[in-house]
C-alpha cells in the first residue's frame, strides 16, 4: 500500500521553463491538496480538490494550475517557473472518515 | 489569521525528559491536529482533537485543547532521540482545509 506518491523527487528548472508535478493516492480519498513549504515555515496551501472534477484556490495559487485527472491523481503545473517558486512541494489526500491528511514525500524544486 | 502559532520555535532537551509545545489560534475550529516532520520527509499525522474534546492520549503523546483560551498543547513523555523532528499544529476551520503553523523544532539529545 503506497499511500501518496509524488514524482519527481527532485527537479531543477531554469526561469521560464514549465513542468508538471504528479501526485497519486491509492486510498480512495475524495480530497487532495497541494502545499508548498519554504525554509523554516509551515505549509501553505496552493490548490485543493474536494472531489473528482472540482478544484479550488488556496492561499498561494498565483503561478500554478492544477488538474484533478481522476479520483487517484492530482497534478500541479508551473507554466513559467520563477525563482520565487523554489520550494518543497507536498501533495496530500484526506480521509473523510477521520479528517486526517496523508502526505507524499515531497518534490524539491529549484528554479535558477 | 487562521494560522496556529507554535511556541517555542525551537526546543532542545535530553533523552528521557518530557517535551511540551504549544499552539495558539484566533478563530473557531472544527478540530486541531498535530503532525510531525522528520528532516527531508513529508508530514505524518500524530493526533487529532475535536473542538468538543479537552484531552486525548496516544502512546507517549498527550494533547490538550482549551477552546476558551484558543490554545492547545502537545506533550511528549520520556523523549527519545528518534523524536527529533519538527512538530506542526494544524487547524481545520471549515470544509476540509487545514491551516498549518510554522512549527516547533524539537531536538532530543542522547
Short mmCIF file of C-alpha atoms in Angstrom, two decimals:
data_model
loop_
_atom_site.label_atom_id
_atom_site.label_comp_id
_atom_site.label_asym_id
_atom_site.label_seq_id
_atom_site.Cartn_x
_atom_site.Cartn_y
_atom_site.Cartn_z
CA UNK A 1 0.00 0.00 0.00
CA UNK A 2 1.93 3.04 -1.30
CA UNK A 3 -0.30 5.81 0.14
CA UNK A 4 0.53 9.11 -1.60
CA UNK A 5 3.18 9.00 -4.33
CA UNK A 6 4.81 12.12 -5.77
CA UNK A 7 7.06 12.39 -8.81
CA UNK A 8 9.67 13.61 -9.38
CA UNK A 9 11.53 13.78 -6.06
CA UNK A 10 13.93 16.47 -7.27
CA UNK A 11 13.87 18.93 -10.14
CA UNK A 12 15.96 21.86 -11.30
CA UNK A 13 14.42 24.30 -13.74
CA UNK A 14 15.55 27.45 -15.47
CA UNK A 15 13.43 30.56 -15.18
CA UNK A 16 10.59 30.40 -17.70
CA UNK A 17 10.55 26.63 -18.09
CA UNK A 18 7.40 24.66 -17.39
CA UNK A 19 6.85 21.40 -15.59
CA UNK A 20 4.15 19.26 -14.04
CA UNK A 21 4.36 17.67 -10.60
CA UNK A 22 2.47 14.42 -10.39
CA UNK A 23 0.61 13.03 -7.38
CA UNK A 24 -1.35 9.81 -6.98
CA UNK A 25 -3.07 8.23 -3.98
CA UNK A 26 -4.36 4.69 -3.59
CA UNK A 27 -6.54 5.20 -0.50
CA UNK A 28 -9.77 6.08 -2.37
CA UNK A 29 -9.82 9.54 -0.80
CA UNK A 30 -12.04 12.24 -2.28
CA UNK A 31 -10.00 15.28 -1.26
CA UNK A 32 -6.48 16.07 -2.43
CA UNK A 33 -4.16 19.03 -1.79
CA UNK A 34 -1.00 20.74 -2.99
CA UNK A 35 1.16 22.65 -0.49
CA UNK A 36 4.47 24.41 -0.64
CA UNK A 37 6.93 24.61 2.23
CA UNK A 38 9.66 27.22 2.40
CA UNK A 39 12.64 27.09 4.81
CA UNK A 40 11.64 27.45 8.44
CA UNK A 41 7.97 27.75 7.60
CA UNK A 42 4.87 25.70 7.79
CA UNK A 43 2.90 24.52 4.80
CA UNK A 44 0.89 26.90 2.64
CA UNK A 45 -1.99 25.62 0.57
CA UNK A 46 -1.68 26.22 -3.18
CA UNK A 47 -4.76 24.42 -4.55
CA UNK A 48 -7.06 21.70 -3.41
CA UNK A 49 -9.69 19.40 -4.85
CA UNK A 50 -12.59 18.41 -2.64
CA UNK A 51 -13.73 15.75 -5.08
CA UNK A 52 -13.12 14.49 -8.59
CA UNK A 53 -13.95 17.23 -11.09
CA UNK A 54 -13.58 20.14 -8.69
CA UNK A 55 -10.60 22.34 -7.82
CA UNK A 56 -10.29 25.47 -5.68
CA UNK A 57 -7.61 28.04 -4.95
CA UNK A 58 -5.80 28.00 -1.67
CA UNK A 59 -3.66 30.64 -0.01
CA UNK A 60 -0.93 30.99 -2.68
CA UNK A 61 -2.32 29.94 -6.11
CA UNK A 62 -0.61 32.52 -8.34
CA UNK A 63 1.72 30.99 -10.92
CA UNK A 64 0.20 27.50 -10.61
CA UNK A 65 -2.51 25.42 -12.25
CA UNK A 66 -3.92 22.06 -11.24
CA UNK A 67 -5.77 19.17 -12.81
CA UNK A 68 -7.77 16.53 -11.00
CA UNK A 69 -7.35 13.86 -13.64
CA UNK A 70 -9.44 11.24 -11.83
CA UNK A 71 -10.07 10.24 -8.23
CA UNK A 72 -6.50 9.00 -7.80
CA UNK A 73 -4.45 11.69 -9.50
CA UNK A 74 -3.96 15.42 -8.85
CA UNK A 75 -1.26 17.26 -10.78
CA UNK A 76 0.31 20.69 -10.25
CA UNK A 77 1.66 22.65 -13.20
CA UNK A 78 4.09 25.54 -13.30
CA UNK A 79 3.62 27.21 -16.67
CA UNK A 80 6.55 29.62 -16.46
CA UNK A 81 8.75 28.91 -13.46
CA UNK A 82 10.17 31.77 -11.39
CA UNK A 83 12.91 31.74 -8.72
CA UNK A 84 10.22 32.55 -6.11
CA UNK A 85 8.76 29.11 -6.80
CA UNK A 86 11.86 27.40 -5.45
CA UNK A 87 10.39 25.33 -2.65
CA UNK A 88 9.45 21.88 -1.47
CA UNK A 89 6.06 20.79 -2.75
CA UNK A 90 3.86 18.32 -0.91
CA UNK A 91 0.77 16.54 -2.09
CA UNK A 92 -1.73 15.17 0.41
CA UNK A 93 -5.04 13.35 0.46
CA UNK A 94 -7.67 13.38 3.19
CA UNK A 95 -9.55 10.63 4.89
CA UNK A 96 -13.20 11.75 5.06
CA UNK A 97 -13.96 9.46 7.98
CA UNK A 98 -11.18 10.70 10.23
CA UNK A 99 -10.26 14.12 8.80
CA UNK A 100 -6.59 13.16 8.67
CA UNK A 101 -4.32 14.16 5.81
CA UNK A 102 -1.73 11.79 4.38
CA UNK A 103 1.34 13.30 2.76
CA UNK A 104 3.68 12.32 -0.01
CA UNK A 105 7.47 12.51 0.41
CA UNK A 106 7.70 15.83 -1.42
CA UNK A 107 9.26 17.28 -4.55
CA UNK A 108 12.26 19.53 -4.07
CA UNK A 109 12.21 22.15 -6.82
CA UNK A 110 14.91 24.69 -7.58
CA UNK A 111 14.33 27.42 -10.15
CA UNK A 112 17.51 29.12 -11.31
CA UNK B 1 -5.13 34.99 10.68
CA UNK B 2 -6.40 31.41 10.70
CA UNK B 3 -2.90 30.12 11.27
CA UNK B 4 -1.87 28.49 14.51
CA UNK B 5 1.19 29.89 16.23
CA UNK B 6 3.54 27.42 17.86
CA UNK B 7 5.66 28.12 20.88
CA UNK B 8 8.55 27.66 21.35
CA UNK B 9 10.07 27.83 17.86
CA UNK B 10 12.86 25.52 18.99
CA UNK B 11 13.27 23.17 21.95
CA UNK B 12 16.33 21.14 22.98
CA UNK B 13 16.06 18.50 25.72
CA UNK B 14 17.82 15.38 26.98
CA UNK B 15 16.60 11.89 26.27
CA UNK B 16 14.09 10.81 28.91
CA UNK B 17 12.78 14.30 29.57
CA UNK B 18 9.31 15.47 28.64
CA UNK B 19 8.74 17.92 25.77
CA UNK B 20 5.87 20.38 25.71
CA UNK B 21 4.94 22.54 22.77
CA UNK B 22 2.03 24.91 22.47
CA UNK B 23 -0.26 26.18 19.74
CA UNK B 24 -2.43 29.28 19.95
CA UNK B 25 -5.01 30.41 17.42
CA UNK B 26 -7.61 33.10 16.88
CA UNK B 27 -10.54 31.50 15.02
CA UNK B 28 -13.19 28.90 15.75
CA UNK B 29 -12.11 25.42 14.81
CA UNK B 30 -13.67 22.08 13.96
CA UNK B 31 -10.61 20.22 15.12
CA UNK B 32 -6.91 20.70 15.78
CA UNK B 33 -4.30 18.25 14.57
CA UNK B 34 -0.62 17.70 15.29
CA UNK B 35 1.82 16.47 12.66
CA UNK B 36 5.49 15.50 12.78
CA UNK B 37 8.05 16.08 10.05
CA UNK B 38 11.41 14.39 10.10
CA UNK B 39 14.18 16.18 8.23
CA UNK B 40 13.71 15.85 4.47
CA UNK B 41 10.46 13.94 4.76
CA UNK B 42 6.72 14.51 4.43
CA UNK B 43 4.41 15.20 7.34
CA UNK B 44 2.98 12.38 9.41
CA UNK B 45 -0.24 12.72 11.38
CA UNK B 46 0.12 12.24 15.13
CA UNK B 47 -3.17 13.04 16.80
CA UNK B 48 -6.48 14.87 16.23
CA UNK B 49 -8.57 16.54 18.90
CA UNK B 50 -12.09 17.77 18.17
CA UNK B 51 -13.41 21.10 19.40
CA UNK B 52 -15.67 19.40 21.96
CA UNK B 53 -12.79 17.38 23.44
CA UNK B 54 -10.41 18.57 26.14
CA UNK B 55 -7.71 15.90 26.22
CA UNK B 56 -6.54 12.94 24.17
CA UNK B 57 -3.79 10.39 24.60
CA UNK B 58 -1.91 8.27 22.11
CA UNK B 59 1.01 6.26 23.43
CA UNK B 60 3.56 8.78 24.77
CA UNK B 61 1.59 11.72 23.38
CA UNK B 62 -0.92 13.81 25.29
CA UNK B 63 -2.82 16.65 23.66
CA UNK B 64 -4.97 19.18 25.45
CA UNK B 65 -7.34 21.73 23.96
CA UNK B 66 -8.74 24.80 25.67
CA UNK B 67 -11.23 26.44 23.31
CA UNK B 68 -11.91 29.30 25.73
CA UNK B 69 -8.22 30.27 25.56
CA UNK B 70 -7.90 29.12 21.95
CA UNK B 71 -4.83 27.09 22.74
CA UNK B 72 -3.54 23.53 22.57
CA UNK B 73 -0.51 21.77 23.91
CA UNK B 74 1.32 18.63 22.83
CA UNK B 75 3.23 16.73 25.49
CA UNK B 76 5.71 14.02 24.54
CA UNK B 77 6.71 11.99 27.59
CA UNK B 78 10.02 10.16 28.06
CA UNK B 79 11.51 11.64 24.87
CA UNK B 80 13.82 9.59 22.66
CA UNK B 81 16.44 10.69 20.15
CA UNK B 82 14.08 9.39 17.43
CA UNK B 83 11.54 12.07 18.46
CA UNK B 84 13.86 14.72 17.00
CA UNK B 85 11.73 16.39 14.33
CA UNK B 86 9.59 19.44 13.58
CA UNK B 87 6.10 19.42 15.04
CA UNK B 88 3.24 21.36 13.48
CA UNK B 89 -0.23 22.17 14.69
CA UNK B 90 -2.90 22.37 12.01
CA UNK B 91 -6.34 23.91 12.31
CA UNK B 92 -9.40 22.64 10.49
CA UNK B 93 -11.76 25.61 10.44
CA UNK B 94 -14.21 24.86 7.64
CA UNK B 95 -14.66 22.30 4.92
CA UNK B 96 -11.69 20.01 4.57
CA UNK B 97 -8.87 22.56 4.57
CA UNK B 98 -6.07 22.66 7.12
CA UNK B 99 -4.01 25.70 8.07
CA UNK B 100 -0.55 24.91 9.43
CA UNK B 101 1.57 26.81 11.90
CA UNK B 102 5.28 27.41 11.43
CA UNK B 103 6.30 24.54 13.67
CA UNK B 104 8.44 23.75 16.68
CA UNK B 105 11.85 22.18 16.04
CA UNK B 106 12.46 19.58 18.75
CA UNK B 107 15.95 18.20 19.34
CA UNK B 108 16.33 15.30 21.75
CA UNK B 109 19.96 14.79 22.76
CA UNK B 110 21.15 11.25 23.57
#
